Short mmCIF file of C-alpha atoms in Angstrom, two decimals:
data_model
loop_
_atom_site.label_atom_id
_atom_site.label_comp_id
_atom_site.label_asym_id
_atom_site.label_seq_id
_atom_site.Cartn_x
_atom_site.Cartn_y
_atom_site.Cartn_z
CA UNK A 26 103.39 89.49 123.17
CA UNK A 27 105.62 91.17 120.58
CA UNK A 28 103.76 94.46 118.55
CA UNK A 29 105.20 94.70 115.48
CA UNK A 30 107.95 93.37 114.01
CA UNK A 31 109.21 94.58 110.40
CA UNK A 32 109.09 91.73 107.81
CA UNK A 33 112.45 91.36 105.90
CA UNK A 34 111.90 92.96 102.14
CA UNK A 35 111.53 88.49 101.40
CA UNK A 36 108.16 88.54 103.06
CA UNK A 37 106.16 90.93 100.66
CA UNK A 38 106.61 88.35 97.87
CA UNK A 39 106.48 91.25 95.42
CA UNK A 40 107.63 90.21 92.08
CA UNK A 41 110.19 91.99 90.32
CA UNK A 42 109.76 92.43 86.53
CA UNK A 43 112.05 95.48 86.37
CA UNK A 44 109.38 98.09 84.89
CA UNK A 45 108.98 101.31 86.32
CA UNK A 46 105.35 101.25 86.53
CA UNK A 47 104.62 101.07 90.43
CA UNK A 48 101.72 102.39 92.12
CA UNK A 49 100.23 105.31 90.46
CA UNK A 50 98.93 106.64 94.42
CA UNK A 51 101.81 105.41 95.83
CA UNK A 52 102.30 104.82 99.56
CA UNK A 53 100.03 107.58 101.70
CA UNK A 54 101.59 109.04 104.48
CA UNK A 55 102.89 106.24 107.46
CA UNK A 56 101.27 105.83 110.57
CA UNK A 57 102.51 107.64 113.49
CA UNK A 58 104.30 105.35 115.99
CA UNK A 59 102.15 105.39 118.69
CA UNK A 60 98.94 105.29 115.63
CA UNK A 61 100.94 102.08 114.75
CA UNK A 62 100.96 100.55 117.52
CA UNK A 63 97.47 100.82 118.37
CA UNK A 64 96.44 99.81 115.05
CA UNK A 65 98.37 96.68 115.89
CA UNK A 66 97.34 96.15 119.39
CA UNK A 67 93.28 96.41 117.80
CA UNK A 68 94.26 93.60 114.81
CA UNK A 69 95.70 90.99 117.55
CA UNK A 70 92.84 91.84 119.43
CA UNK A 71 90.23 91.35 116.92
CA UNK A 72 92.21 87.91 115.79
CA UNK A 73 92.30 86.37 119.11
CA UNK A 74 88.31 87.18 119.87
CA UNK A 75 87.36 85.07 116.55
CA UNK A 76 89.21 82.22 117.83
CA UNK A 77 92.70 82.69 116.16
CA UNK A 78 95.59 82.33 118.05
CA UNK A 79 97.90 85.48 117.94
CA UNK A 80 100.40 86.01 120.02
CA UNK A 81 102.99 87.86 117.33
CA UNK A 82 102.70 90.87 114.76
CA UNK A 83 104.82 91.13 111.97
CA UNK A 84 104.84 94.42 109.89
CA UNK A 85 105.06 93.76 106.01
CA UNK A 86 103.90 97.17 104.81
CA UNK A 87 103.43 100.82 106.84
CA UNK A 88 101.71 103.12 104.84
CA UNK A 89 97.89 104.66 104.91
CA UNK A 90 97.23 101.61 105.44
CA UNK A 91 99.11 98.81 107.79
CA UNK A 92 99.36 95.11 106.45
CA UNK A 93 100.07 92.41 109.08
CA UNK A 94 101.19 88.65 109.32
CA UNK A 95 99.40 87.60 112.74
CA UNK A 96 101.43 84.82 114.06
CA UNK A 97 101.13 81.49 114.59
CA UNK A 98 97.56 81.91 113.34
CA UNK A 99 99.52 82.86 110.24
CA UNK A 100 96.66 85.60 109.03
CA UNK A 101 97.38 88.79 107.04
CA UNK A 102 95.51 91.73 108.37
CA UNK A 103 95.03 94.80 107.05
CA UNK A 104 94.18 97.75 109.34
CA UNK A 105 92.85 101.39 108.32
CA UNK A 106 91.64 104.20 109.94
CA UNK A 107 87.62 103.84 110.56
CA UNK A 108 86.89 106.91 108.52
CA UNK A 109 88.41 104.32 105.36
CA UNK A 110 85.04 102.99 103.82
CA UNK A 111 86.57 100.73 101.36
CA UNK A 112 87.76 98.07 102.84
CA UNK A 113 83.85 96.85 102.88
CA UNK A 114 83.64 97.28 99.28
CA UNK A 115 87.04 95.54 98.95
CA UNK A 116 85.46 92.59 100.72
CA UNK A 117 82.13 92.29 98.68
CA UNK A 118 84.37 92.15 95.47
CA UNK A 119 87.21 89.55 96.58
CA UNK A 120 84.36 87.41 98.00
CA UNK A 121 82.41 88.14 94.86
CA UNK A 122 85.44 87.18 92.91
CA UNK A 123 86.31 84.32 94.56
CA UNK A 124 83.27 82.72 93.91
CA UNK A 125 83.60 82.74 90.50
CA UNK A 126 87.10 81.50 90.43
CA UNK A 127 89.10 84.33 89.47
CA UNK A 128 92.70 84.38 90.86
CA UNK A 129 92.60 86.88 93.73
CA UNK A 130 93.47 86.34 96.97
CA UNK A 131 90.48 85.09 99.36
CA UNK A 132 89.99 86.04 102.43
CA UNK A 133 90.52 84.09 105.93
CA UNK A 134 88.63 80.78 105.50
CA UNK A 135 88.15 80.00 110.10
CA UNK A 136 86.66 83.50 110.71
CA UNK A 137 83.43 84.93 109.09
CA UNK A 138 84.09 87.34 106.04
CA UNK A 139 84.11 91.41 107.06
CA UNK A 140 84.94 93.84 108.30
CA UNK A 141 85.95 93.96 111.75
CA UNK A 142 85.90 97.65 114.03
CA UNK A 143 87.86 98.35 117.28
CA UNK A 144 89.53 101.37 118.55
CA UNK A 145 88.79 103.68 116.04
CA UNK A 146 90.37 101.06 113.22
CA UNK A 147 88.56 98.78 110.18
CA UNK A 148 90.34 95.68 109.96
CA UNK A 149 89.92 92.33 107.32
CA UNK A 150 91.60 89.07 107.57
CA UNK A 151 92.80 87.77 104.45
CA UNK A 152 94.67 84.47 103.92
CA UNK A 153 98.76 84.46 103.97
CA UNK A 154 100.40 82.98 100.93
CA UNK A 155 103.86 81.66 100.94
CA UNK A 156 105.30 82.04 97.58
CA UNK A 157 106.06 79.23 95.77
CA UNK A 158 108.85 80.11 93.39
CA UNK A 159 111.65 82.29 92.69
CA UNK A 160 112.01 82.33 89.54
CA UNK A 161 110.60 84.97 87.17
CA UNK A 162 106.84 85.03 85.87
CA UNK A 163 106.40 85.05 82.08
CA UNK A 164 104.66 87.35 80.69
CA UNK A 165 102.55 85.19 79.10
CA UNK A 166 101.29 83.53 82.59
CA UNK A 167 101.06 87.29 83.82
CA UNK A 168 98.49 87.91 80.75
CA UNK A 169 96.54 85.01 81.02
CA UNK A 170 96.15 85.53 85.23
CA UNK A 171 94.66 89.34 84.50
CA UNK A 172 92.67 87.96 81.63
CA UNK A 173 91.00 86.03 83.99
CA UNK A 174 90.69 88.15 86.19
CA UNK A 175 88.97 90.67 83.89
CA UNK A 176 86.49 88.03 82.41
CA UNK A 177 85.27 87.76 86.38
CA UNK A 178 85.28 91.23 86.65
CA UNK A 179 83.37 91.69 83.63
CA UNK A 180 80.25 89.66 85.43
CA UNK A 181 79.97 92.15 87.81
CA UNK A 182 77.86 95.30 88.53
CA UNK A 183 79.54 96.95 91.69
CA UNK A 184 79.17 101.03 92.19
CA UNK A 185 83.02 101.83 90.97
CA UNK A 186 85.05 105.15 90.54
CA UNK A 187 85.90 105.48 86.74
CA UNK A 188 89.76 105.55 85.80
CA UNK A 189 89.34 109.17 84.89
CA UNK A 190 87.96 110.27 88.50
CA UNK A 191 91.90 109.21 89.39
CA UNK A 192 93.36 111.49 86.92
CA UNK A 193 91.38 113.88 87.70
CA UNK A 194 93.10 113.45 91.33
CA UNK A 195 96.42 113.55 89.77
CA UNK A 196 95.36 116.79 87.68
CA UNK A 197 94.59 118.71 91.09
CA UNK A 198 97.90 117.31 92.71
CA UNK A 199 99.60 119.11 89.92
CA UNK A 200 97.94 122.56 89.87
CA UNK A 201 98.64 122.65 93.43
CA UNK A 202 101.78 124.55 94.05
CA UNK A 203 101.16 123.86 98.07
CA UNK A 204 101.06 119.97 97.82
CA UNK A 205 104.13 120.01 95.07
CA UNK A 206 106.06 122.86 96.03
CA UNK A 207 109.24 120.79 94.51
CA UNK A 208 108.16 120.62 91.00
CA UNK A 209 109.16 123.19 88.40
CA UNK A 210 107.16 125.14 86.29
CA UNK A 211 108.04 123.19 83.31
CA UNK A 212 107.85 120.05 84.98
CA UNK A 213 104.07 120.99 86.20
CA UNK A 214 103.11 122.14 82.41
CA UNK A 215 104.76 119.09 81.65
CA UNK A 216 102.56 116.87 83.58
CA UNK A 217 99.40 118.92 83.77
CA UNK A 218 99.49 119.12 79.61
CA UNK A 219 99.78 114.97 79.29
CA UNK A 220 97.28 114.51 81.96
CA UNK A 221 94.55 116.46 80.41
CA UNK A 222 95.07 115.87 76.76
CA UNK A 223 95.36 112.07 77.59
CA UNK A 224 92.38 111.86 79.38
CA UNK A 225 90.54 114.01 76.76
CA UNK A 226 92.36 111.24 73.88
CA UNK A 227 91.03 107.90 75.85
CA UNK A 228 87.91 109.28 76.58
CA UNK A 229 87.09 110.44 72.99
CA UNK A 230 87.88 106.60 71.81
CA UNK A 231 84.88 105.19 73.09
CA UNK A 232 85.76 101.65 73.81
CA UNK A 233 84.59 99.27 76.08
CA UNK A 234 85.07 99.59 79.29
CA UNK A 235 84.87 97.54 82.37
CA UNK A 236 85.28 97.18 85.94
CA UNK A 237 89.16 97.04 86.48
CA UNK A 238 91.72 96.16 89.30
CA UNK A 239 93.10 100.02 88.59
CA UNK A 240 96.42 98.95 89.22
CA UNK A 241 97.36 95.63 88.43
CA UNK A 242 101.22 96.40 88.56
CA UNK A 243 103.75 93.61 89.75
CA UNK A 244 103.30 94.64 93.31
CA UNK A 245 100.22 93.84 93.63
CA UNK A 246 101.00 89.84 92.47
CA UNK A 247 101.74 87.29 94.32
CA UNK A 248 103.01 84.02 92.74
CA UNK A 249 101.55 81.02 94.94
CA UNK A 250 100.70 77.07 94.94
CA UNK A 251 97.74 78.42 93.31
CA UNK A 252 99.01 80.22 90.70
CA UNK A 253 98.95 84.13 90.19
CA UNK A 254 97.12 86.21 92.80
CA UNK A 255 96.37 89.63 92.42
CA UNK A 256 95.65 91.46 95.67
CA UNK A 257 94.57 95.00 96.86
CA UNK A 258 91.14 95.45 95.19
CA UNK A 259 90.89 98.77 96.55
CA UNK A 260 91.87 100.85 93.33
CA UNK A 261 89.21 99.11 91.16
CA UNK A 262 87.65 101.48 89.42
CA UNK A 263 86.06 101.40 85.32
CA UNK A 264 87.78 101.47 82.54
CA UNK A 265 89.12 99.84 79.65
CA UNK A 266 91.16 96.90 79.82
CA UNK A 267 94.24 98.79 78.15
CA UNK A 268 94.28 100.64 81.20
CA UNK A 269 94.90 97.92 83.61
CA UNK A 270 97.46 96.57 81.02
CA UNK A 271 99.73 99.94 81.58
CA UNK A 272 100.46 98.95 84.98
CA UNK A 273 102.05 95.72 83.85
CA UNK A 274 105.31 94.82 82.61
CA UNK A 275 105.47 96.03 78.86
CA UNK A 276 105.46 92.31 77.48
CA UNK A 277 102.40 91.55 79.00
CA UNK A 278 100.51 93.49 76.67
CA UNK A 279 101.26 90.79 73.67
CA UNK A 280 100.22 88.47 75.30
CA UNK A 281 96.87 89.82 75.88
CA UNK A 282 93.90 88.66 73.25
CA UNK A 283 92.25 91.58 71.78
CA UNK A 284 94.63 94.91 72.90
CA UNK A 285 94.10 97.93 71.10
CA UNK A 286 97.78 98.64 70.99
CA UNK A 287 97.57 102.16 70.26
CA UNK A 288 95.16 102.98 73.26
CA UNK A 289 97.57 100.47 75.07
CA UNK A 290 100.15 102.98 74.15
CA UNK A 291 98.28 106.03 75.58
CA UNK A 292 97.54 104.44 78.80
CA UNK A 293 101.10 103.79 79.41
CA UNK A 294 102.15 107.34 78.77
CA UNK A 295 99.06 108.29 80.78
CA UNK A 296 99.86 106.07 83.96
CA UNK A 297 103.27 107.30 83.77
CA UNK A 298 102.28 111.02 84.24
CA UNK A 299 100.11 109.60 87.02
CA UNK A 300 102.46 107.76 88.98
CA UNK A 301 105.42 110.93 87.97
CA UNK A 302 102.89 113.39 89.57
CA UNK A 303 102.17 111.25 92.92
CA UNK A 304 106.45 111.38 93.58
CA UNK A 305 105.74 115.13 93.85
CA UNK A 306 103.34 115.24 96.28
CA UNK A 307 104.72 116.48 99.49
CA UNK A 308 103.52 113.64 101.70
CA UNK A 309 104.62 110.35 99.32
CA UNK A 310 106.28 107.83 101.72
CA UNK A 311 107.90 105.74 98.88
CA UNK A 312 111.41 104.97 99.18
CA UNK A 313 113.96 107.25 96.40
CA UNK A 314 109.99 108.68 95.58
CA UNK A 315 111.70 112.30 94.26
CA UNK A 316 114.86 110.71 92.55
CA UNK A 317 112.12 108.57 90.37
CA UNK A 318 109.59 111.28 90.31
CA UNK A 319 113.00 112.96 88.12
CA UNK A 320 113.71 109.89 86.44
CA UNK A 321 110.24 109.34 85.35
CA UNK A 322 109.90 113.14 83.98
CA UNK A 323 112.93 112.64 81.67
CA UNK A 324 111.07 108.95 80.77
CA UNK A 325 107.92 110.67 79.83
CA UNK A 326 109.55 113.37 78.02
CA UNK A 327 111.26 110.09 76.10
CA UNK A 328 107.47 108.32 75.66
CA UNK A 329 105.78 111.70 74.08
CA UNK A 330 108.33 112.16 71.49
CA UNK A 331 109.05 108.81 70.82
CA UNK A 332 105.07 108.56 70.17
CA UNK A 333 104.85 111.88 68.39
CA UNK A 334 101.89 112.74 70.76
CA UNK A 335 100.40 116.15 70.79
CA UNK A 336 99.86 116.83 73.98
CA UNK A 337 99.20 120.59 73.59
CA UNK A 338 96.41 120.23 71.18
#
């Protein structure tokens, strides 16, 4: 039995679109080794006692989380520490989703749908998607797929963070000089200014708000036989849809029916204070995470001027 292979970068299926808007948390801190290879060890465990044959492990992604392709069952698990309570809520909504039709990815179809617990470990089954084609997603076809995925969204009534409870996160990263010990003082007035006069902006608007994916971003896509995917329901929170939209590639918002362009606007500046901050943080696994936490300062610096916002006010 082989524990946990590492995927070549092909296997993610992430689609490029070149934007710098990635995950605004960002990858948590990795699993320990030996963490890993429990975590691993309970997934082919759990796969082979609801009839799925598993004799293989292949690690696509090692963060706070651990995503899996179980072979030849060819399942993706994902695997979290038990004291991670949202994987059930993740479930309710992709099966909720799925009914309706909206383009997410559904879990595995042979084995019953939730959440499984071993060895101190949650773990869901999901099905693995091939991709089906190289070549780069319109914007256009990126639009329509989140559209659609908001209007099934919209139908449901699910007990959700709100977008703000996440920059609120980002806020207390920031005024923490112990979890960002790198970041100057005018780097953390910097960020700490745009996150609190952009929440105060968006929230004074008043629009309407939904329940969201909370980070729709290219990474979280997966182009398929089926069409557009979107995966990783675990950052939905509420919101309005202009805040989902400044995850995506910045042609995607055009193509949306109905954008308020200027609150479109101060979403992207806002994610991209978010995302900025979490490169800080002491503990961010992502790769070259401080050398774009710099690029992104000089970006937003770029954004606020360019815009003319006051973010002092």
């Amino acid at each position: 039995m082989n524990v946990g292979r590492v995927a070549e970068p092909a296997r993610l299926m992430v689609m490029e679109f070149g934007g710098v808007y990635g995950s605004a948390q960002g990858r948590g801190p990795a699993m320990r080794a030996l963490e890993t290879q429990r975590a691993v060890a309970a997934a082919m465990s759990i796969a082979a006692s609801v009839g799925l044959a598993v004799d293989d492990a292949v690690v696509l992604q090692d963060s706070n989380k651990l995503t899996l392709r179980l072979l030849p069952c060819d399942v993706l698990a994902r695997v979290a520490p038990a004291a991670d309570q949202i994987a059930y809520a993740e479930i309710e909504l992709a099966q909720r989703l799925a009914e309706s039709g909206s383009p997410v990815a559904a879990l595995e179809s042979r084995v019953e749908p939730r959440v499984h617990e071993r060895d101190g470990f949650v773990v869901t089954l999901w099905t693995y998607y091939e991709s089906a084609t190289s070549r780069e997603v319109s914007p256009a076809d990126y639009a329509d797929a989140l559209g659609r995925l908001h209007a099934g969204m919209r139908n449901l009534d699910l007990p959700t963070p709100h977008f703000t409870d996440r920059v609120e996160q980002a806020q207390q990263l920031v005024a923490s000089r112990d979890r960002t010990p790198a970041l100057r003082d005018v780097d953390r007035e910097l960020l700490g200014d745009t996150l609190r006069s952009l929440r105060r902006v968006i929230g004074r608007r008043g629009g309407a708000e939904q329940l969201l994916h909370g980070e729709p971003h290219p990474g979280n896509v997966l182009a398929t036989k089926d069409g557009l995917l979107f995966i990783d329901l675990e950052t939905c929170c509420r919101g309005p849809v202009e805040f989902d939209l400044a995850h995506t590639p910045e042609d995607v918002g055009g193509h949306y029916p109905g954008v308020d362009q200027g609150l479109l606007r101060e979403c992207r500046i806002l994610v991209l204070a978010m995302i900025t901050t979490w490169r800080w943080d002491r503990g961010d696994q992502l790769p070259n995470g401080r050398r774009l936490g710099t690029e992104w300062l000089s970006q937003l610096r770029a954004a606020i001027d360019r815009t003319g916002l006051d973010i002092r006010s």
